[in-house]
Coordinates of N, CA and C in Angstrom, one line a residue:
X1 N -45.4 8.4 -20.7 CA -45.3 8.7 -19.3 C -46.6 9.2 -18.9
X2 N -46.8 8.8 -17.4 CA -48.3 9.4 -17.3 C -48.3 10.7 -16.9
X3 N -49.6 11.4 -16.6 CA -49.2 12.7 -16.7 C -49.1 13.1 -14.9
X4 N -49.1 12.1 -14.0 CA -48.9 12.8 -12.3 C -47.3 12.3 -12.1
X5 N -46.6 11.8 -13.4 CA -44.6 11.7 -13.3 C -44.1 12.6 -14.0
X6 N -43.0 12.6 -13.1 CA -41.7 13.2 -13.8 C -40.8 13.4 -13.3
X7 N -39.9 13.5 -14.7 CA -38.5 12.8 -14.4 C -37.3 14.0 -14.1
X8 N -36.8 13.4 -13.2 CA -35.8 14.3 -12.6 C -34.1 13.7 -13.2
X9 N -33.5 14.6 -13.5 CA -32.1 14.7 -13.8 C -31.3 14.7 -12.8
X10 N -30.4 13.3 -12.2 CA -29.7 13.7 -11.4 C -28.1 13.1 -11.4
X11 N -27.3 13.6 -11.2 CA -25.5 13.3 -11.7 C -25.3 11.9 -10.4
X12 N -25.0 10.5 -11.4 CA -24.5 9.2 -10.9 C -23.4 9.4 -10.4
X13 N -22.8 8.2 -9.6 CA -21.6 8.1 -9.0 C -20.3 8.3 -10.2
X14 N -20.9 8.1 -11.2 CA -19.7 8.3 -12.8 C -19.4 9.2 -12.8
X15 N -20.7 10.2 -12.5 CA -20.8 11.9 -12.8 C -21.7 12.1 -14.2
X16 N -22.0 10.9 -14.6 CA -22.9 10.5 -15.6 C -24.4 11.2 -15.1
X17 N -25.1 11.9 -16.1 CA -26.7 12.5 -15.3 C -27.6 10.8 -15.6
X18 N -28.4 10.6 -14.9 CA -29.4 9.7 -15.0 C -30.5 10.2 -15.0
X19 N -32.0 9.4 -15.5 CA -33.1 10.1 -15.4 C -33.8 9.3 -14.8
X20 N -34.5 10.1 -13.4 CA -35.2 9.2 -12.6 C -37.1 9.8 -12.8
X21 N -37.8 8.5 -12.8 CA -38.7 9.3 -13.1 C -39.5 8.8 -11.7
X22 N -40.7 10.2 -11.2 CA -41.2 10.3 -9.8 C -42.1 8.9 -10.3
X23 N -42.4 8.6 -8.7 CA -43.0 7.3 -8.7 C -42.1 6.6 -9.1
X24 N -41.8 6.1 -9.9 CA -40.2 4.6 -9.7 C -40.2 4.4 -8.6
X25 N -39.9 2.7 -8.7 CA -39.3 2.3 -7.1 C -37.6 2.9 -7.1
X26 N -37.4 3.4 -5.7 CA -36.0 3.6 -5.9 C -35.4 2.7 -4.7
X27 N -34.1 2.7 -5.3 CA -33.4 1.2 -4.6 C -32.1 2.3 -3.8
X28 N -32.4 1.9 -2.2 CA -31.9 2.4 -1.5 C -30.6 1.9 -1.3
X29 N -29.5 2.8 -0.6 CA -28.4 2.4 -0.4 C -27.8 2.1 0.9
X30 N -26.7 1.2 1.1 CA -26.7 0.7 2.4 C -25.3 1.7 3.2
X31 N -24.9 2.3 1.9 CA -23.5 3.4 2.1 C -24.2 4.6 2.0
X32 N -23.3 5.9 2.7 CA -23.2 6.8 2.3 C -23.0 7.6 1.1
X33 N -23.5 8.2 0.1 CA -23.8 8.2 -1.2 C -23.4 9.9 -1.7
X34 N -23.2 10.3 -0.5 CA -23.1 12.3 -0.7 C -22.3 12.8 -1.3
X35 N -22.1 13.8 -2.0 CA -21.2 14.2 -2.8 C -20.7 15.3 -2.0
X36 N -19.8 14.8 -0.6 CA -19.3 16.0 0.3 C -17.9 16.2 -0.6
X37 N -17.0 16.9 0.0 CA -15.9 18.0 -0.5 C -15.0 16.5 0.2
X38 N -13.5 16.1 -0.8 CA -12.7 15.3 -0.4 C -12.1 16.0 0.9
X39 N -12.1 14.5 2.2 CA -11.6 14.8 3.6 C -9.7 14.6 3.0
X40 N -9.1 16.2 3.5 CA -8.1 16.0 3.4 C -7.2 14.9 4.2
X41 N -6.2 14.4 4.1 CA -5.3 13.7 4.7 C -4.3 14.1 5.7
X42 N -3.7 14.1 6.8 CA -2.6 14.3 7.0 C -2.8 15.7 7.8
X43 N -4.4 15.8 8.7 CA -4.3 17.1 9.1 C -4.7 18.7 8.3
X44 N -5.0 18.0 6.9 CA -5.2 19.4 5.9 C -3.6 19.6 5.2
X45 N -2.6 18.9 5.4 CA -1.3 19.2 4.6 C -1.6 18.8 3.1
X46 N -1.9 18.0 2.8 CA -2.3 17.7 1.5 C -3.4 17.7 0.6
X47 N -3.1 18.0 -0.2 CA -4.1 18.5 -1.6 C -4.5 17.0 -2.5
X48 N -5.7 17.1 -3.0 CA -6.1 15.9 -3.7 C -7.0 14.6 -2.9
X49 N -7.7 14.2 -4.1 CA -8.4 13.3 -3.9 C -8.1 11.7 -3.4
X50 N -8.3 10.8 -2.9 CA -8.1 9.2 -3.6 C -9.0 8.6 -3.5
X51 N -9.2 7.8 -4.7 CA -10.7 7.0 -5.0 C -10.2 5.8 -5.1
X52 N -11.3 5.3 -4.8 CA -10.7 3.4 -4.3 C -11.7 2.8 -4.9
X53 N -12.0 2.1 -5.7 CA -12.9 1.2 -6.8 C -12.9 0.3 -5.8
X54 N -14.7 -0.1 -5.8 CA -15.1 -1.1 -5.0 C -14.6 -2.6 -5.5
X55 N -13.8 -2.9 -6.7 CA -12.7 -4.2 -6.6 C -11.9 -4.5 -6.4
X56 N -11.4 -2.9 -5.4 CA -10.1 -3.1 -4.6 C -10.6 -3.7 -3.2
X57 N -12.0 -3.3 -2.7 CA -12.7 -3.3 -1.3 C -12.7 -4.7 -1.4
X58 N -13.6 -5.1 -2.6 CA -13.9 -6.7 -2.5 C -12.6 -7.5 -2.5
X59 N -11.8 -7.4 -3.0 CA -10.6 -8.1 -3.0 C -10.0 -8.3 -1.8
X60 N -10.0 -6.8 -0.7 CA -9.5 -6.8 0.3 C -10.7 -7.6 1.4
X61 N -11.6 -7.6 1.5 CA -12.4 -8.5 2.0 C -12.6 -10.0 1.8
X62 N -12.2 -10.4 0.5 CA -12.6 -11.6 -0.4 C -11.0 -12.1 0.9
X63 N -9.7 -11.2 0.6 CA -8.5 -11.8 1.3 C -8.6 -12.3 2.8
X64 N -9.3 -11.5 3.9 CA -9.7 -11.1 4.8 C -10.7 -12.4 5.0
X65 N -11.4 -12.6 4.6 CA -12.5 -13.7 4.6 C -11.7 -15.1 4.8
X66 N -10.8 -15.3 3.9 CA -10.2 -16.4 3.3 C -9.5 -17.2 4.2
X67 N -9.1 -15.9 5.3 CA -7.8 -16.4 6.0 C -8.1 -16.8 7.2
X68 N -9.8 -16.6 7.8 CA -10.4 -16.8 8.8 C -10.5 -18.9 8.6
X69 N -9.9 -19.1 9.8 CA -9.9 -20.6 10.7 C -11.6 -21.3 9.9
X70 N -11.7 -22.4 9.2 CA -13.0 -23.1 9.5 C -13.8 -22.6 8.2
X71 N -13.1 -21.1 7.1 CA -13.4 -20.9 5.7 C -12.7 -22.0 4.9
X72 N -13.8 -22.7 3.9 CA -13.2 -24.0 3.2 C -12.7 -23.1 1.7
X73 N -14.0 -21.9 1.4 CA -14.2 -21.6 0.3 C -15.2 -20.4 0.3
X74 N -15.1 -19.3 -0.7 CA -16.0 -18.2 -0.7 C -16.8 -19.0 -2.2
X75 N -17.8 -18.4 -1.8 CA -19.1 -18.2 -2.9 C -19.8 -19.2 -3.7
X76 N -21.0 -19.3 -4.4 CA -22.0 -20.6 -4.3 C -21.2 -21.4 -5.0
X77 N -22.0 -22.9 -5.6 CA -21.8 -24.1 -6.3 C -21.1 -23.1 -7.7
X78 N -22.1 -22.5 -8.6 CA -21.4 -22.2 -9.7 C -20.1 -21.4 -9.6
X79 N -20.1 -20.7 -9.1 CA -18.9 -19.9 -8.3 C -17.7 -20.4 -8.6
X80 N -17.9 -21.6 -7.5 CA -16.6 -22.3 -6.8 C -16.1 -22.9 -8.4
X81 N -17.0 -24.0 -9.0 CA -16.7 -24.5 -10.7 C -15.9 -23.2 -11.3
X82 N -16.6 -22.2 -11.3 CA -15.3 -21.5 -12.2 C -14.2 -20.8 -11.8
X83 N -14.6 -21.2 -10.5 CA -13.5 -20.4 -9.4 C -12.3 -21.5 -10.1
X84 N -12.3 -22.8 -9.5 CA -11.8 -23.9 -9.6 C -11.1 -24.2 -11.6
X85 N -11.8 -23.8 -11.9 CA -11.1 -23.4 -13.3 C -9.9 -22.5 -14.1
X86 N -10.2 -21.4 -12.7 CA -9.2 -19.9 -12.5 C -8.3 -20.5 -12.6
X87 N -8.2 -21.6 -11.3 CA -7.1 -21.6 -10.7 C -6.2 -22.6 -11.0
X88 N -7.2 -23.3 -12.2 CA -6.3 -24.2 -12.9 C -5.0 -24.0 -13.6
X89 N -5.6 -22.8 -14.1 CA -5.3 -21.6 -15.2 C -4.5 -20.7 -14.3
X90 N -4.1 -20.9 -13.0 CA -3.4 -19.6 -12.2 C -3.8 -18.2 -12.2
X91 N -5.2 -18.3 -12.3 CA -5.9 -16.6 -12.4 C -7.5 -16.6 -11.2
X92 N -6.6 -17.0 -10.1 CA -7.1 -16.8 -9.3 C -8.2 -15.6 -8.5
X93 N -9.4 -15.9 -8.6 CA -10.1 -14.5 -8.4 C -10.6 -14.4 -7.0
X94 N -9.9 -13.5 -6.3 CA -10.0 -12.8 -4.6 C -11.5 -12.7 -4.3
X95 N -12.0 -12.2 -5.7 CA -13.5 -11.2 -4.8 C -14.3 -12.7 -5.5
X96 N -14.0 -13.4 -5.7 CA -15.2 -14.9 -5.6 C -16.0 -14.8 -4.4
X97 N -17.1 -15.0 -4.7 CA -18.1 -14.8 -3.2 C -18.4 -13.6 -2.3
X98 N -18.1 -12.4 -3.0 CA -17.9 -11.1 -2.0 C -18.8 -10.2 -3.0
X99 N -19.5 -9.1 -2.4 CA -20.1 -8.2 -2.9 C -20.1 -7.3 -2.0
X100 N -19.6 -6.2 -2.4 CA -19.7 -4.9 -1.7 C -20.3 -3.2 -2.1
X101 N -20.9 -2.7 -1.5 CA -21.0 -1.5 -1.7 C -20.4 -0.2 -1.4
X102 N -19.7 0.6 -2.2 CA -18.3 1.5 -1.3 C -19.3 3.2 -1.6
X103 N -19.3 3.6 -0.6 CA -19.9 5.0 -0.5 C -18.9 6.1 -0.3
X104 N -19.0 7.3 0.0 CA -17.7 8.5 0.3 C -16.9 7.5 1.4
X105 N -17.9 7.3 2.7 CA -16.6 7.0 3.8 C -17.0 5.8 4.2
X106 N -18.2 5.2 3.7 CA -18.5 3.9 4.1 C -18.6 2.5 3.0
X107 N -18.9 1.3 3.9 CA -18.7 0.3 2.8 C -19.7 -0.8 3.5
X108 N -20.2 -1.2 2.9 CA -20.8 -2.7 3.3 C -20.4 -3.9 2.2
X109 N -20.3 -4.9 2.8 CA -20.2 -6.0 2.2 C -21.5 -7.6 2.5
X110 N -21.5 -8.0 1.4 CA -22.1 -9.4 1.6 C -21.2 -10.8 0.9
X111 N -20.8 -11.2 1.7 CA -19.5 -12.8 1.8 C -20.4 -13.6 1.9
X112 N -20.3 -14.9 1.1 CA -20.5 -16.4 1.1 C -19.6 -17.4 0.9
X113 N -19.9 -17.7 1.6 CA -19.2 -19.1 2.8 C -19.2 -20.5 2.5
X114 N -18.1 -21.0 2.3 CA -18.6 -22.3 2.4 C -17.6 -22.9 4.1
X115 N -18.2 -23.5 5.0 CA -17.5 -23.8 6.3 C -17.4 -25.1 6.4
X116 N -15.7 -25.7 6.8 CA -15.5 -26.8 7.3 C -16.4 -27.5 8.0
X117 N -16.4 -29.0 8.0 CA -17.2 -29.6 9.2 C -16.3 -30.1 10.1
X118 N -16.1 -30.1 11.0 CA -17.7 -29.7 12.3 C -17.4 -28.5 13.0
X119 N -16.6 -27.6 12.4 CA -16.2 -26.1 12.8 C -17.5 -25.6 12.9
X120 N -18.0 -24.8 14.1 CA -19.5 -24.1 14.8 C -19.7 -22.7 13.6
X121 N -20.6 -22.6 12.8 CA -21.1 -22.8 12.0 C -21.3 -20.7 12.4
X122 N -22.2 -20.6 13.2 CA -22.2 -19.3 14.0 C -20.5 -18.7 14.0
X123 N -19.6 -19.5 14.8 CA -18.7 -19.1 15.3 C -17.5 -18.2 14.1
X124 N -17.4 -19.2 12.9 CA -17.1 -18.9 11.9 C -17.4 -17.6 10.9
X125 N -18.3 -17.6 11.2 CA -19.3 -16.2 10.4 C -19.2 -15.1 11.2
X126 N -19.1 -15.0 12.3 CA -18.5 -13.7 13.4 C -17.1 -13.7 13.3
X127 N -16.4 -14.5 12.7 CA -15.2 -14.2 12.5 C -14.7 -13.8 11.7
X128 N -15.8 -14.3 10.6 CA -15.3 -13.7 8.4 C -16.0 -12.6 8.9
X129 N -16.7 -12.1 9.8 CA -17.5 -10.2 10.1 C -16.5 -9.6 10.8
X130 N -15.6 -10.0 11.4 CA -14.8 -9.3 12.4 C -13.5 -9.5 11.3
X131 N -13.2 -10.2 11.1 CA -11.8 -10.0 9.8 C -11.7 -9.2 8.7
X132 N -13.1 -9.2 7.8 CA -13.7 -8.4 7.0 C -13.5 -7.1 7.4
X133 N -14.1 -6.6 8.6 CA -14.7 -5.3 8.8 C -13.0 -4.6 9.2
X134 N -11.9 -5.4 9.8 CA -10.8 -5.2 10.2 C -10.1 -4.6 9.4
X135 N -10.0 -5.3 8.4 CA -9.1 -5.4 7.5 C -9.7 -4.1 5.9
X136 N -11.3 -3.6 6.1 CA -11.2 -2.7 5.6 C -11.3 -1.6 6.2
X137 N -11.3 -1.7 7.5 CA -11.3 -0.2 8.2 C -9.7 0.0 8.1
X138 N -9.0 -0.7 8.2 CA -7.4 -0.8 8.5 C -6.7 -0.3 7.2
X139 N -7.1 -1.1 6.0 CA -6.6 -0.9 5.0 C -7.0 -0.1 4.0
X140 N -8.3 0.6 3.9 CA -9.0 0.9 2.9 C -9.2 2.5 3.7
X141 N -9.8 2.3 5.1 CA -9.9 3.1 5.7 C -11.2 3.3 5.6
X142 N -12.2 2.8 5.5 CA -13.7 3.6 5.6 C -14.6 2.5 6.7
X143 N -15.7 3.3 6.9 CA -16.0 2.4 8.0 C -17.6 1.6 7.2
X144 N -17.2 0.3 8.2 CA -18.1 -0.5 7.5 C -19.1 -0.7 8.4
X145 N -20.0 -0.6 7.5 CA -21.5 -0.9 8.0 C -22.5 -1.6 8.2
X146 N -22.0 -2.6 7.6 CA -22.4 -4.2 8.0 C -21.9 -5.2 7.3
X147 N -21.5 -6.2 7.3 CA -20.7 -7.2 7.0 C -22.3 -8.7 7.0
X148 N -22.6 -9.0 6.0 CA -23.4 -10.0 5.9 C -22.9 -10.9 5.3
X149 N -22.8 -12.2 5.8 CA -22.5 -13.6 5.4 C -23.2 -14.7 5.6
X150 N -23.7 -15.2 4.0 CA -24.1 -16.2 3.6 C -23.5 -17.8 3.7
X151 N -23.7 -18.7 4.3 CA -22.9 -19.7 4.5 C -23.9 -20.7 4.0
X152 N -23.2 -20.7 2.6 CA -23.8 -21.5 1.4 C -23.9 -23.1 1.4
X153 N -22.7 -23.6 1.6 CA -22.7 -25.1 1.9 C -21.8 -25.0 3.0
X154 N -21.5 -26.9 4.0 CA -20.8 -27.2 4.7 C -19.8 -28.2 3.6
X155 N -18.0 -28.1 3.9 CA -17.2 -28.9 3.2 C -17.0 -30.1 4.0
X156 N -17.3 -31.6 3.8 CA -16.9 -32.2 4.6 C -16.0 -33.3 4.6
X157 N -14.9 -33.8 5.4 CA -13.3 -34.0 5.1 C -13.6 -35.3 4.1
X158 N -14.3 -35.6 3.9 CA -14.7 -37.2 3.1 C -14.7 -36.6 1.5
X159 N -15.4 -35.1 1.6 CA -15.4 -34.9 -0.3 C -14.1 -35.2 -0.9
X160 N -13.4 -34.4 -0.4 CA -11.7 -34.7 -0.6 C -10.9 -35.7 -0.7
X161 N -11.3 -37.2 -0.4 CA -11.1 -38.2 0.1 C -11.3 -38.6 -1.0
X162 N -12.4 -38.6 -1.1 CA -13.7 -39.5 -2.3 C -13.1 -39.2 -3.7
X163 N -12.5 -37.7 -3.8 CA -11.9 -37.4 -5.2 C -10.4 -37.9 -5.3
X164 N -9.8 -38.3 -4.6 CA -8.2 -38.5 -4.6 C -8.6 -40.1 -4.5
X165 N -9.5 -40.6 -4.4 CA -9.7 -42.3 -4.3 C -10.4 -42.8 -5.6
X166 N -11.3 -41.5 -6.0 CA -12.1 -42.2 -7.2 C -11.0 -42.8 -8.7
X167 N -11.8 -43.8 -9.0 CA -11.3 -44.6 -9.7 C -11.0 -44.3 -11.2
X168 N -10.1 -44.2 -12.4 CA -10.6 -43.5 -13.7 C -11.6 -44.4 -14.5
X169 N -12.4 -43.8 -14.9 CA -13.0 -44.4 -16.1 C -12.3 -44.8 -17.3
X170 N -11.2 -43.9 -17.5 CA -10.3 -43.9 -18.8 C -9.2 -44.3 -18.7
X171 N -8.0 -45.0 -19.6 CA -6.9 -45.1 -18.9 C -6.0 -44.4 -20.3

């Protein structure tokens, strides 16, 4: 270590201590990160915490995404292959193409897109931001802070075509 660092002890989201040493680049967060006192429920009638694992957030966004008009598919080329494998197998995975960050009361997410053609391309993506953001302020309860969507490829009605026509090699 050189001698103008040092490293500071400080308790992770686990409650795990980490050691950060001065000078590091540190990687900022897009959520709220504070370790305030749990907001009671119900007015102050109730006692206790609830913690909500950011695979519940992505799941509820990955659903939310899915169901928006003109979404063919969440998340890139490799993705979709093993996605497409899940589901061969009936183990279908929700948070394909979603990444989120969940803080005390906030959340952000980043969704990738694949959009029908010739569904408006813009139009689509303000609407996986507005279903997204709905559906976890609604259900999750925390407020979201930005909603970014990647719109990876366009699907177009011929790929589908091409696979249900192609010919076997084998018989």
């Amino acid at each position: 270590m050189a001698a103008d660092e040092t490293n500071t002890t400080v308790a992770s989201q686990s409650g795990a201590p980490e050691t950060r040493t001065a000078g590091a680049p540190t990687v900022t967060s897009r959520v709220d990160r504070g370790t305030s006192a749990p907001r009671p429920v119900d007015g102050g009638s109730s006692a206790g915490r609830t913690t909500i694992a950011e695979g519940v957030v992505a799941k509820v966004a990955g659903i939310a995404a899915r169901e928006v008009k003109g979404v063919h598919a969440l998340g890139g080329g490799g993705a979709r292959a093993l996605g497409a494998l899940r589901d061969a197998v009936n183990a279908t995975d929700l948070t394909q193409g979603v990444r989120v960050e969940v803080g005390e009361t906030q959340a952000a997410a980043d969704i990738t897109i694949v959009v029908d053609y010739p569904t408006p391309i813009q139009e689509v993506a303000e609407n996986v931001r507005a279903s997204v953001t709905a559906a976890i302020t609604r259900l999750v309860g925390l407020q979201v802070v930005e909603v970014n969507v990647d719109v990876n490829d366009v699907h177009l009605p011929t790929d589908d075509a091409a696979d249900d026509d192609a010919e076997s090699r084998v018989s």
